[in-house]
Short mmCIF file of C-alpha atoms in Angstrom, two decimals:
data_model
loop_
_atom_site.label_atom_id
_atom_site.label_comp_id
_atom_site.label_asym_id
_atom_site.label_seq_id
_atom_site.Cartn_x
_atom_site.Cartn_y
_atom_site.Cartn_z
CA UNK A 1 -17.24 -12.78 11.02
CA UNK A 2 -18.75 -15.45 8.76
CA UNK A 3 -21.22 -13.00 7.28
CA UNK A 4 -18.42 -10.48 6.77
CA UNK A 5 -16.36 -13.10 4.98
CA UNK A 6 -19.15 -13.87 2.53
CA UNK A 7 -19.83 -10.18 1.97
CA UNK A 8 -16.18 -9.42 1.29
CA UNK A 9 -15.82 -12.38 -1.07
CA UNK A 10 -18.57 -10.83 -3.19
CA UNK A 11 -17.20 -7.29 -3.01
CA UNK A 12 -13.52 -8.10 -3.45
CA UNK A 13 -14.03 -10.21 -6.55
CA UNK A 14 -11.17 -12.12 -8.17
CA UNK A 15 -8.48 -11.64 -5.56
CA UNK A 16 -10.56 -13.32 -2.83
CA UNK A 17 -11.35 -16.32 -5.02
CA UNK A 18 -7.87 -16.67 -6.54
CA UNK A 19 -6.36 -17.28 -3.12
CA UNK A 20 -8.53 -20.38 -2.85
CA UNK A 21 -7.87 -21.53 -6.39
CA UNK A 22 -4.09 -21.15 -6.13
CA UNK A 23 -3.54 -23.05 -2.90
CA UNK A 24 -2.76 -26.65 -3.82
CA UNK A 25 0.26 -26.75 -1.51
CA UNK A 26 2.33 -24.28 -3.53
CA UNK A 27 5.55 -23.40 -1.79
CA UNK A 28 7.58 -21.77 -4.52
CA UNK A 29 8.47 -18.11 -4.61
CA UNK A 30 6.04 -16.29 -6.84
CA UNK A 31 7.20 -13.28 -8.82
CA UNK A 32 5.48 -10.22 -7.41
CA UNK A 33 2.39 -9.41 -9.42
CA UNK A 34 2.01 -5.69 -8.98
CA UNK A 35 -0.89 -5.30 -11.38
CA UNK A 36 -2.46 -8.75 -11.40
CA UNK A 37 -4.53 -8.01 -8.31
CA UNK A 38 -5.43 -4.41 -8.92
CA UNK A 39 -9.10 -4.03 -8.07
CA UNK A 40 -11.60 -1.30 -8.56
CA UNK A 41 -12.21 1.17 -5.74
CA UNK A 42 -15.07 -0.83 -4.25
CA UNK A 43 -13.01 -4.03 -4.06
CA UNK A 44 -10.04 -2.23 -2.52
CA UNK A 45 -12.22 -0.63 0.14
CA UNK A 46 -13.72 -4.02 0.96
CA UNK A 47 -10.29 -5.60 1.33
CA UNK A 48 -8.92 -2.78 3.46
CA UNK A 49 -11.97 -3.00 5.70
CA UNK A 50 -11.69 -6.74 6.24
CA UNK A 51 -7.94 -6.52 6.96
CA UNK A 52 -8.56 -3.81 9.55
CA UNK A 53 -11.26 -5.91 11.18
CA UNK A 54 -9.03 -9.00 11.15
CA UNK A 55 -6.22 -7.05 12.81
CA UNK A 56 -8.55 -6.05 15.62
CA UNK A 57 -9.77 -9.65 15.98
CA UNK A 58 -6.22 -11.01 16.15
CA UNK A 59 -5.49 -8.52 18.92
CA UNK A 60 -8.65 -9.13 20.97
CA UNK A 61 -9.79 -12.68 20.19
CA UNK A 62 -7.20 -14.62 18.12
CA UNK A 63 -8.48 -18.07 19.04
CA UNK A 64 -11.95 -17.23 17.74
CA UNK A 65 -10.65 -15.87 14.44
CA UNK A 66 -8.22 -18.71 13.78
CA UNK A 67 -10.67 -21.48 14.61
CA UNK A 68 -13.89 -20.11 13.12
CA UNK A 69 -15.19 -22.25 10.26
CA UNK A 70 -17.01 -21.10 7.10
CA UNK A 71 -20.68 -21.70 6.39
CA UNK A 72 -19.91 -23.88 3.37
CA UNK A 73 -18.06 -27.15 3.84
CA UNK A 74 -15.94 -26.70 0.71
CA UNK A 75 -14.79 -23.19 1.67
CA UNK A 76 -11.52 -22.21 3.28
CA UNK A 77 -11.46 -21.11 6.88
CA UNK A 78 -11.77 -17.33 7.14
CA UNK A 79 -8.36 -16.91 8.77
CA UNK A 80 -6.48 -18.94 6.14
CA UNK A 81 -8.29 -17.25 3.27
CA UNK A 82 -7.69 -13.77 4.65
CA UNK A 83 -3.97 -14.39 5.20
CA UNK A 84 -3.47 -15.66 1.67
CA UNK A 85 -5.39 -12.72 0.24
CA UNK A 86 -3.38 -10.29 2.39
CA UNK A 87 -0.15 -11.73 0.98
CA UNK A 88 -1.42 -11.15 -2.55
CA UNK A 89 -2.55 -7.58 -1.80
CA UNK A 90 0.89 -6.00 -1.47
CA UNK A 91 0.73 -4.85 -5.11
CA UNK A 92 -2.73 -3.31 -4.84
CA UNK A 93 -2.86 0.17 -6.38
CA UNK A 94 -4.70 1.43 -3.31
CA UNK A 95 -2.06 2.24 -0.67
CA UNK A 96 -4.52 1.89 2.20
CA UNK A 97 -5.31 -1.68 1.15
CA UNK A 98 -1.60 -2.54 0.95
CA UNK A 99 -0.91 -0.91 4.31
CA UNK A 100 -3.87 -2.70 5.95
CA UNK A 101 -2.71 -6.07 4.56
CA UNK A 102 0.81 -5.55 5.88
CA UNK A 103 -0.39 -4.54 9.35
CA UNK A 104 -2.73 -7.54 9.48
CA UNK A 105 0.08 -9.99 8.71
CA UNK A 106 2.28 -8.20 11.24
CA UNK A 107 -0.38 -8.66 13.96
CA UNK A 108 -0.40 -12.43 13.29
CA UNK A 109 3.40 -12.64 13.31
CA UNK A 110 3.45 -10.88 16.67
CA UNK A 111 1.36 -13.56 18.34
CA UNK A 112 4.67 -15.33 18.82
CA UNK A 113 7.51 -14.49 21.19
CA UNK A 114 10.49 -12.73 19.60
CA UNK A 115 13.84 -14.54 19.57
CA UNK A 116 12.63 -17.65 21.38
CA UNK A 117 11.71 -21.26 20.84
CA UNK A 118 8.43 -21.68 18.96
CA UNK A 119 5.66 -20.59 21.29
CA UNK A 120 2.88 -18.06 21.46
CA UNK A 121 3.03 -15.04 23.74
CA UNK A 122 -0.34 -16.21 25.12
CA UNK A 123 -0.09 -19.82 26.43
CA UNK A 124 -3.77 -20.41 25.65
CA UNK A 125 -2.89 -20.21 21.94
CA UNK A 126 -0.38 -23.07 22.05
CA UNK A 127 -2.86 -25.50 20.49
CA UNK A 128 -2.93 -23.26 17.40
CA UNK A 129 0.83 -23.49 16.83
CA UNK A 130 0.74 -26.31 14.21
CA UNK A 131 -1.92 -24.53 12.17
CA UNK A 132 -0.02 -21.22 12.16
CA UNK A 133 3.31 -22.90 11.41
CA UNK A 134 1.87 -24.85 8.46
CA UNK A 135 0.31 -21.70 7.05
CA UNK A 136 3.56 -19.76 7.25
CA UNK A 137 5.51 -22.59 5.65
CA UNK A 138 3.38 -21.99 2.58
CA UNK A 139 3.08 -18.20 2.48
CA UNK A 140 6.06 -16.72 4.35
CA UNK A 141 8.59 -17.00 1.47
CA UNK A 142 6.27 -14.99 -0.75
CA UNK A 143 5.57 -12.44 2.02
CA UNK A 144 9.31 -11.83 2.37
CA UNK A 145 9.82 -11.59 -1.39
CA UNK A 146 6.94 -9.14 -1.78
CA UNK A 147 8.40 -6.97 0.99
CA UNK A 148 11.90 -6.89 -0.52
CA UNK A 149 10.46 -6.28 -3.99
CA UNK A 150 8.43 -3.33 -2.69
CA UNK A 151 11.36 -1.90 -0.75
CA UNK A 152 13.40 -1.92 -3.99
CA UNK A 153 11.55 1.14 -5.27
CA UNK A 154 8.16 -0.46 -6.00
CA UNK A 155 6.20 0.57 -2.89
CA UNK A 156 4.98 4.10 -2.40
CA UNK A 157 6.87 5.98 0.30
CA UNK A 158 3.89 5.77 2.67
CA UNK A 159 4.16 1.97 2.69
CA UNK A 160 7.83 1.86 3.74
CA UNK A 161 7.39 2.22 7.51
CA UNK A 162 4.82 -0.59 7.93
CA UNK A 163 6.87 -2.74 5.52
CA UNK A 164 10.01 -2.23 7.59
CA UNK A 165 8.12 -3.02 10.80
CA UNK A 166 6.71 -6.24 9.33
CA UNK A 167 10.14 -7.27 8.05
CA UNK A 168 11.64 -6.54 11.48
CA UNK A 169 8.92 -8.58 13.23
CA UNK A 170 9.57 -11.55 10.93
CA UNK A 171 13.34 -11.39 11.44
CA UNK A 172 13.01 -10.89 15.20
CA UNK A 173 10.92 -14.07 15.40
CA UNK A 174 12.96 -16.10 12.92
CA UNK A 175 13.58 -18.99 15.36
CA UNK A 176 9.81 -19.49 15.53
CA UNK A 177 9.14 -19.10 11.80
CA UNK A 178 10.14 -21.45 8.96
CA UNK A 179 13.10 -20.79 6.64
CA UNK A 180 13.39 -17.03 7.22
CA UNK A 181 17.14 -16.86 6.49
CA UNK A 182 16.79 -18.82 3.25
CA UNK A 183 13.83 -16.73 2.09
CA UNK A 184 15.70 -13.47 2.82
CA UNK A 185 18.76 -14.67 0.93
CA UNK A 186 16.68 -15.66 -2.09
CA UNK A 187 14.66 -12.43 -2.03
CA UNK A 188 17.69 -10.13 -1.96
CA UNK A 189 19.36 -12.01 -4.83
CA UNK A 190 16.54 -11.58 -7.33
CA UNK A 191 16.73 -9.34 -10.38
CA UNK A 192 14.79 -6.43 -8.87
CA UNK A 193 17.60 -5.75 -6.36
CA UNK A 194 19.84 -3.44 -8.40
CA UNK A 195 22.55 -2.42 -5.94
CA UNK A 196 25.05 -5.24 -6.46
CA UNK A 197 26.58 -8.08 -4.47
CA UNK A 198 28.14 -5.84 -1.81
CA UNK A 199 24.74 -4.34 -1.03
CA UNK A 200 23.16 -7.83 -0.91
CA UNK A 201 25.75 -8.90 1.67
CA UNK A 202 25.15 -5.67 3.59
CA UNK A 203 21.38 -6.18 3.58
CA UNK A 204 21.66 -9.73 4.88
CA UNK A 205 24.10 -8.53 7.54
CA UNK A 206 21.59 -5.88 8.68
CA UNK A 207 18.87 -8.54 8.88
CA UNK A 208 21.18 -10.76 10.94
CA UNK A 209 21.93 -7.90 13.35
CA UNK A 210 18.18 -7.34 13.78
CA UNK A 211 17.74 -11.05 14.55
CA UNK A 212 20.44 -10.85 17.22
CA UNK A 213 18.97 -7.71 18.78
CA UNK A 214 21.88 -5.48 17.73
CA UNK A 215 19.68 -3.22 15.60
CA UNK A 216 16.21 -1.98 16.57
CA UNK A 217 13.08 -1.42 14.52
CA UNK A 218 13.80 2.30 14.05
CA UNK A 219 17.14 1.43 12.49
CA UNK A 220 15.41 -1.08 10.22
CA UNK A 221 12.98 1.65 9.11
CA UNK A 222 15.93 3.92 8.35
CA UNK A 223 17.72 1.17 6.41
CA UNK A 224 14.61 0.38 4.35
CA UNK A 225 14.23 4.06 3.42
CA UNK A 226 17.88 4.15 2.31
CA UNK A 227 17.50 1.07 0.08
CA UNK A 228 14.25 2.45 -1.39
CA UNK A 229 15.85 5.82 -2.09
CA UNK A 230 18.81 4.21 -3.87
CA UNK A 231 16.44 2.29 -6.13
CA UNK A 232 14.57 5.51 -6.88
CA UNK A 233 17.74 6.87 -8.46
CA UNK A 234 17.66 7.28 -12.25
CA UNK A 235 20.65 4.94 -12.51
CA UNK A 236 20.38 2.63 -9.50
CA UNK A 237 22.73 0.11 -11.10
CA UNK A 238 25.63 2.57 -10.95
CA UNK A 239 25.38 2.60 -7.14
CA UNK A 240 26.68 -1.00 -6.96
CA UNK A 241 30.03 -1.11 -5.19
CA UNK A 242 30.11 2.68 -4.88
CA UNK A 243 30.48 5.18 -2.05
CA UNK A 244 26.77 5.10 -1.19
CA UNK A 245 26.91 1.39 -0.36
CA UNK A 246 30.11 1.82 1.66
CA UNK A 247 28.56 4.67 3.65
CA UNK A 248 25.54 2.50 4.31
CA UNK A 249 27.84 -0.26 5.59
CA UNK A 250 29.59 2.18 7.93
CA UNK A 251 26.26 3.42 9.21
CA UNK A 252 24.65 0.07 10.01
CA UNK A 253 27.38 -2.56 10.26
CA UNK A 254 30.38 -0.92 11.99
#
């Protein structure tokens, strides 16, 4: 894993290093940077490969991955670095890289019990709780914003299902994760959401129903596709307050 980290840092180029440079305790919502982290084909393949490997490690040996230290004393731990890079890879022009990053973050989120007090599904991981919680305090608001931004017509269609599943996993575990409700509210009220105040209220209501177990992940996938399709319209702004939003409300909130 250490060797792989060093190899990827060389292959992936700027995006791997920028995660380290931009840490500094930042907690503000960053505007999605769709093109800032576009890499050449070689870099994208390297990132997708490391995210796939990390997902397998989180599934089979999470304690090892989270606790492993880098060769160099001034380097970030592999797990922290990879999570920050994954968050910044949602705008990568290579859809496989974006999909791999989303699935990796989802595998980390799912270490925790859904709809419960903060705890890991595996009791042996309980000592890692503070580390994971501190990491998510820093990166989760931006993860949520990147997801909502992508759902608003900026992701390719192939990315919608994994995006919806990650969003559902975050919402389902909101008692165990920091400031999910606030981050969702802020993300839906940004300028890239073009469907109006009624649709914002509807979207937050759908998220709340998912948190309470009243909607399942398949319904979240369907809802995400509907929101994406509305934003793909030539005049998405005209949908605000219209029949399409009301039909969506009847479908998911009645």
